JSON list of C-alpha atoms in Angstrom, two decimals:
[
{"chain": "A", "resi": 184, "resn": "UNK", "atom": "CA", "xyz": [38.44, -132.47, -66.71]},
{"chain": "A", "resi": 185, "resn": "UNK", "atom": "CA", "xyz": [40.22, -129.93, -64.75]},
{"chain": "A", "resi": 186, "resn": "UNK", "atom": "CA", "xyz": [38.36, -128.32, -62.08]},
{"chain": "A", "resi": 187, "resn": "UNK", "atom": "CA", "xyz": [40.21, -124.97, -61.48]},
{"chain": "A", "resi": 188, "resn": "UNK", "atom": "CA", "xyz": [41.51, -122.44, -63.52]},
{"chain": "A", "resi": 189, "resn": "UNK", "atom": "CA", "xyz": [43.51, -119.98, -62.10]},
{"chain": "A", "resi": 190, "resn": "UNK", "atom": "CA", "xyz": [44.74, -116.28, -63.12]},
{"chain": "A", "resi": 191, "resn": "UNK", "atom": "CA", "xyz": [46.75, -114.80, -64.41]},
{"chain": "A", "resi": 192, "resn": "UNK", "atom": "CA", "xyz": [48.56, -117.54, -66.56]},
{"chain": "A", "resi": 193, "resn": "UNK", "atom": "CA", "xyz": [51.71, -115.28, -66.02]},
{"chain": "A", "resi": 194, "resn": "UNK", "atom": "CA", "xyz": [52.76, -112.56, -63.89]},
{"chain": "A", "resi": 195, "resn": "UNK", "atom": "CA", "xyz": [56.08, -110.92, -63.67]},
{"chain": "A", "resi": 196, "resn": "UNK", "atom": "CA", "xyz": [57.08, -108.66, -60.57]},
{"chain": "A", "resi": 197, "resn": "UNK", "atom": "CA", "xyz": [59.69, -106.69, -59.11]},
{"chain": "A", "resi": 198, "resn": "UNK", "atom": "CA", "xyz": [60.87, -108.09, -56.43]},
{"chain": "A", "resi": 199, "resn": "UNK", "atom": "CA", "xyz": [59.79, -106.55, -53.03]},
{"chain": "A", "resi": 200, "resn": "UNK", "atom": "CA", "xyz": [56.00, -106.31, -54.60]},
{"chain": "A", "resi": 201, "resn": "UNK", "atom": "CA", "xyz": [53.28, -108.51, -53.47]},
{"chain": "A", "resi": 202, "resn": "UNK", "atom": "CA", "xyz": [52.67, -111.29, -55.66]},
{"chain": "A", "resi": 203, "resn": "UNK", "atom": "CA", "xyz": [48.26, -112.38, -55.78]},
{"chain": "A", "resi": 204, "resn": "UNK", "atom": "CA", "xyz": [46.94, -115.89, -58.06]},
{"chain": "A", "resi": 205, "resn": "UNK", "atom": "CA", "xyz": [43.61, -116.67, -58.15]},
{"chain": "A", "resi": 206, "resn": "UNK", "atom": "CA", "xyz": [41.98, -119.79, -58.45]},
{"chain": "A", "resi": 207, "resn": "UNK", "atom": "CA", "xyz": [38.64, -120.53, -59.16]},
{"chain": "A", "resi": 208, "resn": "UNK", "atom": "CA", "xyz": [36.85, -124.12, -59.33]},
{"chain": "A", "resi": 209, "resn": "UNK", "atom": "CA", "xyz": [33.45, -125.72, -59.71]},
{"chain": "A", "resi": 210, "resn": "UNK", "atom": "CA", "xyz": [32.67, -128.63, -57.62]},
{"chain": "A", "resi": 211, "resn": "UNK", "atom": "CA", "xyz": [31.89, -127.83, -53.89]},
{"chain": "A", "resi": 212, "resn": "UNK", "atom": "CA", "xyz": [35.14, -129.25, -51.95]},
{"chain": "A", "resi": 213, "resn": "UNK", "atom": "CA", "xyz": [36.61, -130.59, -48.87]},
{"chain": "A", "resi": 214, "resn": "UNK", "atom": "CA", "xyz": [39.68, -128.85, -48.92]},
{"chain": "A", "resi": 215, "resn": "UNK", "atom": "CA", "xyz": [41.84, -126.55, -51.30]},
{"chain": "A", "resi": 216, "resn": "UNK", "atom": "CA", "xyz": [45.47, -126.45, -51.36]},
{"chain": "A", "resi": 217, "resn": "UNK", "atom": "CA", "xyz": [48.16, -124.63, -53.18]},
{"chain": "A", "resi": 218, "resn": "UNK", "atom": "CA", "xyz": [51.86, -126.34, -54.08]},
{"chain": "A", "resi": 219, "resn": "UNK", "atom": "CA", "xyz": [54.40, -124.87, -55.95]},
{"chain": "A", "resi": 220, "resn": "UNK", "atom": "CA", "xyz": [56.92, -126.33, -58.87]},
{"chain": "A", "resi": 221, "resn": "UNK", "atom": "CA", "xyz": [59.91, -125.64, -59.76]},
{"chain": "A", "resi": 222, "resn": "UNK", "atom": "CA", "xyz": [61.36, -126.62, -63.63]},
{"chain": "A", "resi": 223, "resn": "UNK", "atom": "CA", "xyz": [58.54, -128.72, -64.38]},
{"chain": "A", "resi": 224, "resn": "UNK", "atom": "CA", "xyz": [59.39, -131.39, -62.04]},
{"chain": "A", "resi": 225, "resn": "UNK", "atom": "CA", "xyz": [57.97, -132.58, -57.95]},
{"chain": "A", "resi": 226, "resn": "UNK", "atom": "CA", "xyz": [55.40, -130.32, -56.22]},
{"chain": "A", "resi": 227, "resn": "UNK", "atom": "CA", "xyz": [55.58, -128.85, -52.99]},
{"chain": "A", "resi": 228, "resn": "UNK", "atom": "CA", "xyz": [52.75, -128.66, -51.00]},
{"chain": "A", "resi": 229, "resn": "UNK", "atom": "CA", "xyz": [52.15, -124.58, -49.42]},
{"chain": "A", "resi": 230, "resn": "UNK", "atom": "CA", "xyz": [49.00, -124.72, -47.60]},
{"chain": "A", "resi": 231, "resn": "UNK", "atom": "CA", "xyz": [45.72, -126.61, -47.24]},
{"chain": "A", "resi": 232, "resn": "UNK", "atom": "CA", "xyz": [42.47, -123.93, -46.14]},
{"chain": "A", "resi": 233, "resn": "UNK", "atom": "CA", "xyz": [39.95, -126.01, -45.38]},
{"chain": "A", "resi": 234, "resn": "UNK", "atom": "CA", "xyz": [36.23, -125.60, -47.01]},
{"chain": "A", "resi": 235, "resn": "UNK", "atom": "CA", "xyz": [34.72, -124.28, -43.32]},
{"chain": "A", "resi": 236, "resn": "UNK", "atom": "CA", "xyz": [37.78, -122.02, -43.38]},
{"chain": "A", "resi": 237, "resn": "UNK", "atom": "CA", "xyz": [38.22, -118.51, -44.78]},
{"chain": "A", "resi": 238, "resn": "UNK", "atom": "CA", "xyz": [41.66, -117.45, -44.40]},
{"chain": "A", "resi": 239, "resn": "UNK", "atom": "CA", "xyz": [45.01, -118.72, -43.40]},
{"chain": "A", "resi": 240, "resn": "UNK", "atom": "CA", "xyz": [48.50, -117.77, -43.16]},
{"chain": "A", "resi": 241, "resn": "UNK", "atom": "CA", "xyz": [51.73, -119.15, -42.94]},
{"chain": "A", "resi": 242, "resn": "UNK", "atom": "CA", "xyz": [55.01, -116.75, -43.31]},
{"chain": "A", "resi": 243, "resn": "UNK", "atom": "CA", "xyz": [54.84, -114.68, -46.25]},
{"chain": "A", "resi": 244, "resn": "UNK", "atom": "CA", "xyz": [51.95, -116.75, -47.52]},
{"chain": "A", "resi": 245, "resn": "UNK", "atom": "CA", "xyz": [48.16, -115.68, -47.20]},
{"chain": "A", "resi": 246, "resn": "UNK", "atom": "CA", "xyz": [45.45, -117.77, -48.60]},
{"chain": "A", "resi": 247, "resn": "UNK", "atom": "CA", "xyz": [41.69, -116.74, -48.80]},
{"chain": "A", "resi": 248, "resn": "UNK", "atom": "CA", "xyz": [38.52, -118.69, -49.53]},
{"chain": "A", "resi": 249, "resn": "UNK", "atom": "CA", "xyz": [35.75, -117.76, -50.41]},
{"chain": "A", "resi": 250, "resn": "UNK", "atom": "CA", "xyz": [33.07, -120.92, -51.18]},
{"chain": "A", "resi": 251, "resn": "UNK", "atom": "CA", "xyz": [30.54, -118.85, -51.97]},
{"chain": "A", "resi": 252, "resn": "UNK", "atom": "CA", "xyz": [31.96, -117.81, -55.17]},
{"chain": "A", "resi": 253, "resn": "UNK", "atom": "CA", "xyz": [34.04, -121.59, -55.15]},
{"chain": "A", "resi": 254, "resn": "UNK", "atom": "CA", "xyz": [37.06, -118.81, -55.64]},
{"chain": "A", "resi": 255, "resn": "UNK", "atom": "CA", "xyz": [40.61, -118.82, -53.59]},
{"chain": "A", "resi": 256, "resn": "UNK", "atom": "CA", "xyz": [43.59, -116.17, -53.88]},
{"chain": "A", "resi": 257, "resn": "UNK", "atom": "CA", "xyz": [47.02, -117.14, -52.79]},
{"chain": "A", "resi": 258, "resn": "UNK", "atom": "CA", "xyz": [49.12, -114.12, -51.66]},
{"chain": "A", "resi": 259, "resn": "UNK", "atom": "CA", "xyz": [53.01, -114.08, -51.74]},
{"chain": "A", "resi": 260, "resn": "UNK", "atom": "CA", "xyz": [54.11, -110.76, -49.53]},
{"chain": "A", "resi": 261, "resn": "UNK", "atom": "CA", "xyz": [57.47, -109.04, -49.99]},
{"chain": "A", "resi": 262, "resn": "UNK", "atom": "CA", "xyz": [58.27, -111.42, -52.76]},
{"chain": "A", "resi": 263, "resn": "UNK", "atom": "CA", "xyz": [62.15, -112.35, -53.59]},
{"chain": "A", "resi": 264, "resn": "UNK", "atom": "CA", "xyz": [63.68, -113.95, -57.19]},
{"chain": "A", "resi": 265, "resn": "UNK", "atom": "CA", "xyz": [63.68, -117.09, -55.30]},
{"chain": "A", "resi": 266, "resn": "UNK", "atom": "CA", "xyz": [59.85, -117.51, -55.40]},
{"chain": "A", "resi": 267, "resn": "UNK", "atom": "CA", "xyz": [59.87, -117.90, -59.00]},
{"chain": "A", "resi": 268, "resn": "UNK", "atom": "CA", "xyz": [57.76, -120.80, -59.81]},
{"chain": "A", "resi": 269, "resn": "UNK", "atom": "CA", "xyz": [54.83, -121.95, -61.28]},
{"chain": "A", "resi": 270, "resn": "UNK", "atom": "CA", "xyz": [51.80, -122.24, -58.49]},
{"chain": "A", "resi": 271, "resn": "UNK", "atom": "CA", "xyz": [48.80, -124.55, -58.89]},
{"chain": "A", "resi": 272, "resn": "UNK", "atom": "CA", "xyz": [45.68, -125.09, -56.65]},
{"chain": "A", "resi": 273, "resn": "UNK", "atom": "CA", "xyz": [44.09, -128.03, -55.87]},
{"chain": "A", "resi": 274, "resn": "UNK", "atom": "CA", "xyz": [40.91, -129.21, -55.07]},
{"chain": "A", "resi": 275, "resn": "UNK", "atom": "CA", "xyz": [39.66, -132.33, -53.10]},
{"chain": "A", "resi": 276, "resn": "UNK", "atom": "CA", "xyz": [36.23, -132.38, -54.08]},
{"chain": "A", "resi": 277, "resn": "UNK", "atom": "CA", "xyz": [33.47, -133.40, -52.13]},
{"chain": "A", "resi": 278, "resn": "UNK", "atom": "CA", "xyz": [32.37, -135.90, -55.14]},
{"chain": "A", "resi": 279, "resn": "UNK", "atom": "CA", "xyz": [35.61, -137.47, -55.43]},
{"chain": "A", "resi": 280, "resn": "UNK", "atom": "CA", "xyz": [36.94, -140.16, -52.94]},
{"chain": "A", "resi": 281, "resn": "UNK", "atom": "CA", "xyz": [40.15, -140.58, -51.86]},
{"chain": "A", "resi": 282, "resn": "UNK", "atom": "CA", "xyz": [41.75, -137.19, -51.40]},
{"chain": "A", "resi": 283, "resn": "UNK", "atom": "CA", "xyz": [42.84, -137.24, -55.36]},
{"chain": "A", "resi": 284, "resn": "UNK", "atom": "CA", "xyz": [44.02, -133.77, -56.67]},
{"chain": "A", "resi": 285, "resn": "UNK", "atom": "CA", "xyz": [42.24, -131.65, -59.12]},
{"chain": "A", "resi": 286, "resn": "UNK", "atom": "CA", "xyz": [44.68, -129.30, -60.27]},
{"chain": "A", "resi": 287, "resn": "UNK", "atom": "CA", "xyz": [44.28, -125.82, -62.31]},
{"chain": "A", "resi": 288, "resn": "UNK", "atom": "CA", "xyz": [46.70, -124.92, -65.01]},
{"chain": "A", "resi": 289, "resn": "UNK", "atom": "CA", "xyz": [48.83, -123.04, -62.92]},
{"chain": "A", "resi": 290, "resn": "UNK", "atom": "CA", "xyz": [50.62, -119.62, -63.01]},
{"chain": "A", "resi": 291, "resn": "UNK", "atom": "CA", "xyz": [53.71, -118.62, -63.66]},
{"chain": "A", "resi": 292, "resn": "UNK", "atom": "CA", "xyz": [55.55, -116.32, -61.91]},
{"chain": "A", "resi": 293, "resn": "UNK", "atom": "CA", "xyz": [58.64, -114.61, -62.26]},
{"chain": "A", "resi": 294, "resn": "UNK", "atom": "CA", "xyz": [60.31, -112.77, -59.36]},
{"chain": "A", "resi": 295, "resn": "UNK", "atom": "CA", "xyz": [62.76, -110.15, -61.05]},
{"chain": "A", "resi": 296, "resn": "UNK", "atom": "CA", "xyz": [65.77, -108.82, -58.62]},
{"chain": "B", "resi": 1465, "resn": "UNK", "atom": "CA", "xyz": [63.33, -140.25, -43.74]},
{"chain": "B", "resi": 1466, "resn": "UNK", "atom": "CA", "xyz": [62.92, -140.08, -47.50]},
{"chain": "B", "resi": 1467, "resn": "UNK", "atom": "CA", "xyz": [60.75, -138.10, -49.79]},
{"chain": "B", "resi": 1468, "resn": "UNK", "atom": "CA", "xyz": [58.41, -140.06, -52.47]},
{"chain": "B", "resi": 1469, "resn": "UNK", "atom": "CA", "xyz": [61.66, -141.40, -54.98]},
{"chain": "B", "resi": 1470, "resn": "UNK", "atom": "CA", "xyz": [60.65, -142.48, -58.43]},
{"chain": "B", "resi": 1471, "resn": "UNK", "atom": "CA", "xyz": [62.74, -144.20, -61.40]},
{"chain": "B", "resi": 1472, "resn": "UNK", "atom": "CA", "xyz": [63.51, -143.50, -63.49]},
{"chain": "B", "resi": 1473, "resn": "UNK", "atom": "CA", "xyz": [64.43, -139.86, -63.94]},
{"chain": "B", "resi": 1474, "resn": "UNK", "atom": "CA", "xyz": [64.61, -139.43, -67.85]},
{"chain": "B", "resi": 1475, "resn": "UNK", "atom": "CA", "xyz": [62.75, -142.25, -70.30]},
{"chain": "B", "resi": 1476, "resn": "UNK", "atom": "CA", "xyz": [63.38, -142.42, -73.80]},
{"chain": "B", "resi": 1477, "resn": "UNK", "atom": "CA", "xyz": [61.52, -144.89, -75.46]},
{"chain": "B", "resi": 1478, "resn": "UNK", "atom": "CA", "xyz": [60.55, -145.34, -79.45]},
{"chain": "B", "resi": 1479, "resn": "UNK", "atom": "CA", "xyz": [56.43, -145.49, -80.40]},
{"chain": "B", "resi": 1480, "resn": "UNK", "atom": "CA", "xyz": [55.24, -148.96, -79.40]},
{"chain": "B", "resi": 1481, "resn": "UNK", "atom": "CA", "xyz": [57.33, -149.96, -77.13]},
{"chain": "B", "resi": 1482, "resn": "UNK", "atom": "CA", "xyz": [56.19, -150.67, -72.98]},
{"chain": "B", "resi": 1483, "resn": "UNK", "atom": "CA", "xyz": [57.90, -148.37, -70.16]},
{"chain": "B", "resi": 1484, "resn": "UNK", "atom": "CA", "xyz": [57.37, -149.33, -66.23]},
{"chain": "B", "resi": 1485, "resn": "UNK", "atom": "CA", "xyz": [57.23, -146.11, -64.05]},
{"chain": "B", "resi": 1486, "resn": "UNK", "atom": "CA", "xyz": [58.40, -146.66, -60.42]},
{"chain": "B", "resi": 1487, "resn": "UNK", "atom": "CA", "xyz": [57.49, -145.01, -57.52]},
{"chain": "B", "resi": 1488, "resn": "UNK", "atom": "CA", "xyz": [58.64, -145.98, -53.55]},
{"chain": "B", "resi": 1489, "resn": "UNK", "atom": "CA", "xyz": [56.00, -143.50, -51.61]},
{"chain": "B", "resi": 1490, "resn": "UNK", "atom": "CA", "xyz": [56.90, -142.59, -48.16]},
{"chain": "B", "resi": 1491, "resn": "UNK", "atom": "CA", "xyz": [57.32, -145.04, -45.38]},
{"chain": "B", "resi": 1492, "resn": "UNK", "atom": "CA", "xyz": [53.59, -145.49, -43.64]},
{"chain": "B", "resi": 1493, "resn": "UNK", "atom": "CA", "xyz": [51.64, -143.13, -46.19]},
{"chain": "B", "resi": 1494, "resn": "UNK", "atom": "CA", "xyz": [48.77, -145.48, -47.00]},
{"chain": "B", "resi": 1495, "resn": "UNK", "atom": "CA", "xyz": [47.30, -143.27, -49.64]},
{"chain": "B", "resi": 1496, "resn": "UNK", "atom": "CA", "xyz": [49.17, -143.39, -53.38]},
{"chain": "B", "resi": 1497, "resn": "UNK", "atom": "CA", "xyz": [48.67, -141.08, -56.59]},
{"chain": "B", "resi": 1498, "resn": "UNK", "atom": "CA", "xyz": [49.76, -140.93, -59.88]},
{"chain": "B", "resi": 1499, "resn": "UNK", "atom": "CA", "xyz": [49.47, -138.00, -61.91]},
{"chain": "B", "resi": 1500, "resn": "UNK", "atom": "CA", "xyz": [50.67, -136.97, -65.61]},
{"chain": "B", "resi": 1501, "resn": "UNK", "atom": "CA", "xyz": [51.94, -133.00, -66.83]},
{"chain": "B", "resi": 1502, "resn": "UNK", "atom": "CA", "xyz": [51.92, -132.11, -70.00]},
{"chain": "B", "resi": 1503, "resn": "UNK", "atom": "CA", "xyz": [54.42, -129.40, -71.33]},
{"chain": "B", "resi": 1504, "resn": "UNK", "atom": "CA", "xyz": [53.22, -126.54, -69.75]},
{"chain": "B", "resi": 1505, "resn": "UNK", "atom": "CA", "xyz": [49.69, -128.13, -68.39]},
{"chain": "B", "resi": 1506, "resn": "UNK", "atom": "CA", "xyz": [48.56, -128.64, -64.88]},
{"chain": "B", "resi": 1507, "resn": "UNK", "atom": "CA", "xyz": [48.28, -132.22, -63.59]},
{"chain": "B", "resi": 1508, "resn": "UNK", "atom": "CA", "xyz": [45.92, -134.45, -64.28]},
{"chain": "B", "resi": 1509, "resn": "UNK", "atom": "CA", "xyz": [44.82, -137.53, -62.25]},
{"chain": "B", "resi": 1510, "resn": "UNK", "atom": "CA", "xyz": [45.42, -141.02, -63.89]},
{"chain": "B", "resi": 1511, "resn": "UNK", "atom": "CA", "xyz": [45.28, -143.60, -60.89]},
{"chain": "B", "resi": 1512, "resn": "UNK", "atom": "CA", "xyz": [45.04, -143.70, -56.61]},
{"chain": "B", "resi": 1513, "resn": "UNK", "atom": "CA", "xyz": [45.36, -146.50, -53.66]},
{"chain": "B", "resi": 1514, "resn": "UNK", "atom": "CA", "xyz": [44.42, -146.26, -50.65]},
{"chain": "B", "resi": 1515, "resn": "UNK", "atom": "CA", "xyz": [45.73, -149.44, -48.19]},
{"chain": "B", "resi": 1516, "resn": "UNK", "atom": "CA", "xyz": [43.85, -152.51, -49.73]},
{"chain": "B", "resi": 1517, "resn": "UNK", "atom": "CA", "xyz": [40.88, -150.80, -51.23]},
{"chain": "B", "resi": 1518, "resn": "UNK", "atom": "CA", "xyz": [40.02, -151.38, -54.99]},
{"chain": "B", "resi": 1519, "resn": "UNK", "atom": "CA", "xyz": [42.56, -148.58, -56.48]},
{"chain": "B", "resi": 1520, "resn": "UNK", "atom": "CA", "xyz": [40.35, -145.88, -58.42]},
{"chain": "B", "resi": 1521, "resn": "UNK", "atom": "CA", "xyz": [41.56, -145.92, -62.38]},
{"chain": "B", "resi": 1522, "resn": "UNK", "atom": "CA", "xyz": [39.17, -143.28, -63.42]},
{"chain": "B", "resi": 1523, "resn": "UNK", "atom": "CA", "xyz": [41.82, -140.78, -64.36]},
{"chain": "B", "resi": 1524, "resn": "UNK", "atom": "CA", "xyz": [43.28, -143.86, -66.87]},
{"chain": "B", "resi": 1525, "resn": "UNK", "atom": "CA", "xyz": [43.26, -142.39, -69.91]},
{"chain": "B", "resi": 1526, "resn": "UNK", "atom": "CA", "xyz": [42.90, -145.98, -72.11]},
{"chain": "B", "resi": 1527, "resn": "UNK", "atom": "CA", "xyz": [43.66, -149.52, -71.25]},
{"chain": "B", "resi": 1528, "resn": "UNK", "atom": "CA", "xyz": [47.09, -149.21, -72.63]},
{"chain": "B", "resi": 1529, "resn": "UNK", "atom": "CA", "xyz": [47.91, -147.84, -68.94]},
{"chain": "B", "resi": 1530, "resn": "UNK", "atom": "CA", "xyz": [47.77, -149.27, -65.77]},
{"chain": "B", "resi": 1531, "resn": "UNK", "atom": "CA", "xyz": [49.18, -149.83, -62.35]},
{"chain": "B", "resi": 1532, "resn": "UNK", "atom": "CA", "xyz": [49.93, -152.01, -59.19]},
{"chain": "B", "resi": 1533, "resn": "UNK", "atom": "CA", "xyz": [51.22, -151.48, -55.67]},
{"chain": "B", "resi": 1534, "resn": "UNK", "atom": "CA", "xyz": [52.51, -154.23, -54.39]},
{"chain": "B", "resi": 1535, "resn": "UNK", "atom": "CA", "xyz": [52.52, -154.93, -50.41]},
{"chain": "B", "resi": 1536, "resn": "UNK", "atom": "CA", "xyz": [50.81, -151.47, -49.90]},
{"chain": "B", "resi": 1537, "resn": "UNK", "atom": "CA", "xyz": [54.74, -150.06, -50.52]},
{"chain": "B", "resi": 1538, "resn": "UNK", "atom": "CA", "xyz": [56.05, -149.51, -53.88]},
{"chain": "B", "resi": 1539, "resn": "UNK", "atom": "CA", "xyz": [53.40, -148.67, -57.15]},
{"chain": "B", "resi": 1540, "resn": "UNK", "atom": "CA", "xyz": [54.42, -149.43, -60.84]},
{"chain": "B", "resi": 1541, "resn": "UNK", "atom": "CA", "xyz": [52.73, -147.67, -64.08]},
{"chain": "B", "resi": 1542, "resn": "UNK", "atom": "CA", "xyz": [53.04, -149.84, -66.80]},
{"chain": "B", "resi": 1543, "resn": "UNK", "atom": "CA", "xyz": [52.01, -147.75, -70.21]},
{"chain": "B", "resi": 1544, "resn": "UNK", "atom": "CA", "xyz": [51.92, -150.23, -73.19]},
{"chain": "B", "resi": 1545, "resn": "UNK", "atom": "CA", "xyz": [52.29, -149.78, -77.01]},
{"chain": "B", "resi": 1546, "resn": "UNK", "atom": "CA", "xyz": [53.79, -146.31, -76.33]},
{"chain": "B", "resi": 1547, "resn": "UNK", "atom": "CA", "xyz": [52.51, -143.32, -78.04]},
{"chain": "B", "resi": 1548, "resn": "UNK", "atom": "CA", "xyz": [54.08, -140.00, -78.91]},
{"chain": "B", "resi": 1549, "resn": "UNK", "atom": "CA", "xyz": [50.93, -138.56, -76.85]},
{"chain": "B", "resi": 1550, "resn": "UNK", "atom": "CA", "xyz": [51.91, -140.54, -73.82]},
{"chain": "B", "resi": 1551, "resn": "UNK", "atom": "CA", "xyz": [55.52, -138.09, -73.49]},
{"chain": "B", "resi": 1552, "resn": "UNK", "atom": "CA", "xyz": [54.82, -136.30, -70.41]},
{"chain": "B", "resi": 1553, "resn": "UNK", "atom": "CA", "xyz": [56.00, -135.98, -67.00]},
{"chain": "B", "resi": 1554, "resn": "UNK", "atom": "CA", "xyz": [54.70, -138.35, -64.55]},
{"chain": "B", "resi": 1555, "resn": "UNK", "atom": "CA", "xyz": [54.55, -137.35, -61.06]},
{"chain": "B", "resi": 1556, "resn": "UNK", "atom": "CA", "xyz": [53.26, -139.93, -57.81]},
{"chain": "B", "resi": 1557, "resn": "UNK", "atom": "CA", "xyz": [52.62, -138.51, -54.68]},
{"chain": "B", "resi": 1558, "resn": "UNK", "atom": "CA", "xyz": [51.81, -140.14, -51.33]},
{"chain": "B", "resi": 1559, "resn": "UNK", "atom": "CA", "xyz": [49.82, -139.29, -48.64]},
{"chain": "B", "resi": 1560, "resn": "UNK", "atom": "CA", "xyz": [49.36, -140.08, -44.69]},
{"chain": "B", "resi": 1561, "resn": "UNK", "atom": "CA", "xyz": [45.53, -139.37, -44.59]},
{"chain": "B", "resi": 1562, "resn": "UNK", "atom": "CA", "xyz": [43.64, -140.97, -47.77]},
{"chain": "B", "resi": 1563, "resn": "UNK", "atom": "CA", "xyz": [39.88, -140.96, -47.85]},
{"chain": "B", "resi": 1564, "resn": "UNK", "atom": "CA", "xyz": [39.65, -137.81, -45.47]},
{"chain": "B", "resi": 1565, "resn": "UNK", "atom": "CA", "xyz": [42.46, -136.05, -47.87]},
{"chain": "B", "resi": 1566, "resn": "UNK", "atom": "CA", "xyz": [45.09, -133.93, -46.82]},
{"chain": "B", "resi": 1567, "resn": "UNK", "atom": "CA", "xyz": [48.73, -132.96, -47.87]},
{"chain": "B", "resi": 1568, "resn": "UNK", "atom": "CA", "xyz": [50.17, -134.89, -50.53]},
{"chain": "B", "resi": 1569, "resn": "UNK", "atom": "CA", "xyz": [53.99, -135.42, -51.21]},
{"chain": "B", "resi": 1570, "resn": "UNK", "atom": "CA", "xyz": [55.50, -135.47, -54.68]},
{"chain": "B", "resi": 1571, "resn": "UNK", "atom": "CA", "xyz": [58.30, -137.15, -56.35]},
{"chain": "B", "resi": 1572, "resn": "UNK", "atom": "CA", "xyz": [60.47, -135.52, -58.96]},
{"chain": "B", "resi": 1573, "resn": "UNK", "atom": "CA", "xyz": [58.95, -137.21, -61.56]},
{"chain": "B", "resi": 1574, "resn": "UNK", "atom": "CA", "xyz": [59.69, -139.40, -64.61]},
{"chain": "B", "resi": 1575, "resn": "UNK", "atom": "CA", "xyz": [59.94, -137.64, -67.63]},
{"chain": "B", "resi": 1576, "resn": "UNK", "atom": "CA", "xyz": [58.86, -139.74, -70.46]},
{"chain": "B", "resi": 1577, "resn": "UNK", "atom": "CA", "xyz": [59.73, -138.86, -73.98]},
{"chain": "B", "resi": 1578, "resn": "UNK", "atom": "CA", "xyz": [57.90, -141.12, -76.59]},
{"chain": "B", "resi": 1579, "resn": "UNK", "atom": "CA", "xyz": [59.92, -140.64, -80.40]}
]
């Protein structure tokens, strides 16, 4: 079963705008991490905030954890048509071994110039 | 210094038939995954190895399915008597730090259509 679900499903911008996903989850976790996909094919990993971490950054990216309500937010800043993709999070729960991947059902975002 | 490669890209196959999935992870990652997409899905976990350990098949969604790494390198999925259900994208990943978790790599996939 999938462990996050993350909102909105969609979300279409201007580009320029800040872009936020949220991601919520169940389990209590290790880690959380967020990838991105392009056309439905390989993943590329963004960032991993670990579970005794709160925030983290890295370039226009800004991730936020909060364990308390098992919820994370994934913030693109000064987004551009080239960030359109579909963004998952992912959970390594504390329940599973192994380090394997629950994802959420993504969102899709669209970057318009 | 490679990505995770799989093979084959595309997969066509008619109802019934057997398809082998390969993936070569990334040189030294001792950790393996395979996951499945469904149009417009997230992914969902079918199999992972980790060195020599007992792989962990929970994700397997029936015995038709199942996979092998051989020499702690290269992992095949075999998915038997093909089903229309089965047409999905495939997707292995590999990873330096197993058990303790960590950043996975992707391949680009095997698309599998089952007719």
């Amino acid at each position: 079963s999938q462990q996050g679900e993350e909102d909105p499903q969609a979300l279409s911008i201007q580009e320029g705008e800040n872009a936020t996903m949220n991601c919520s989850y169940k389990t209590s976790i290790n880690n959380l991490q967020w990838y991105r996909q392009n056309s439905g094919r390989g993943l590329v990993h963004l960032i991993l905030i670990r579970s005794n971490e709160r925030e983290k950054h890295s370039g226009r990216l800004r991730v936020t954890l909060d364990t308390s309500k098992k919820s994370s937010s994934l913030l693109i800043t000064a987004s551009r048509a080239a960030d359109t993709a579909s963004y998952f999070c992912a959970t390594d729960s504390i329940y599973n071994q192994g380090g394997k991947l629950i994802f959420g059902q993504g969102t899709e975002l669209s970057v318009k110039p | 210094g490679a990505g995770v490669s799989q093979s084959p890209s595309n997969k066509v196959t008619e109802k019934g038939k057997d398809v082998e999935l390969r993936c070569d992870p990334i040189s030294g990652h001792t950790a393996l995954y395979w996951y499945r997409q469904s149009l417009g899905q997230g992914l969902e976990f079918l199999i992972y190895f980790q060195g020599n350990s007992a792989p962990d098949k929970s994700g397997l969604p029936s015995d038709r399915f199942s996979a092998e790494r051989t020499g702690g390198s290269v992992s095949t999925l075999t998915i038997q008597r093909t089903q229309q259900e089965d047409s999905a994208v495939y997707l292995c990943a590999s990873s330096l730090r197993g058990p303790s978790g960590g950043e996975q790599f992707f391949g680009p996939g095997t698309r599998l259509t089952v007719l």
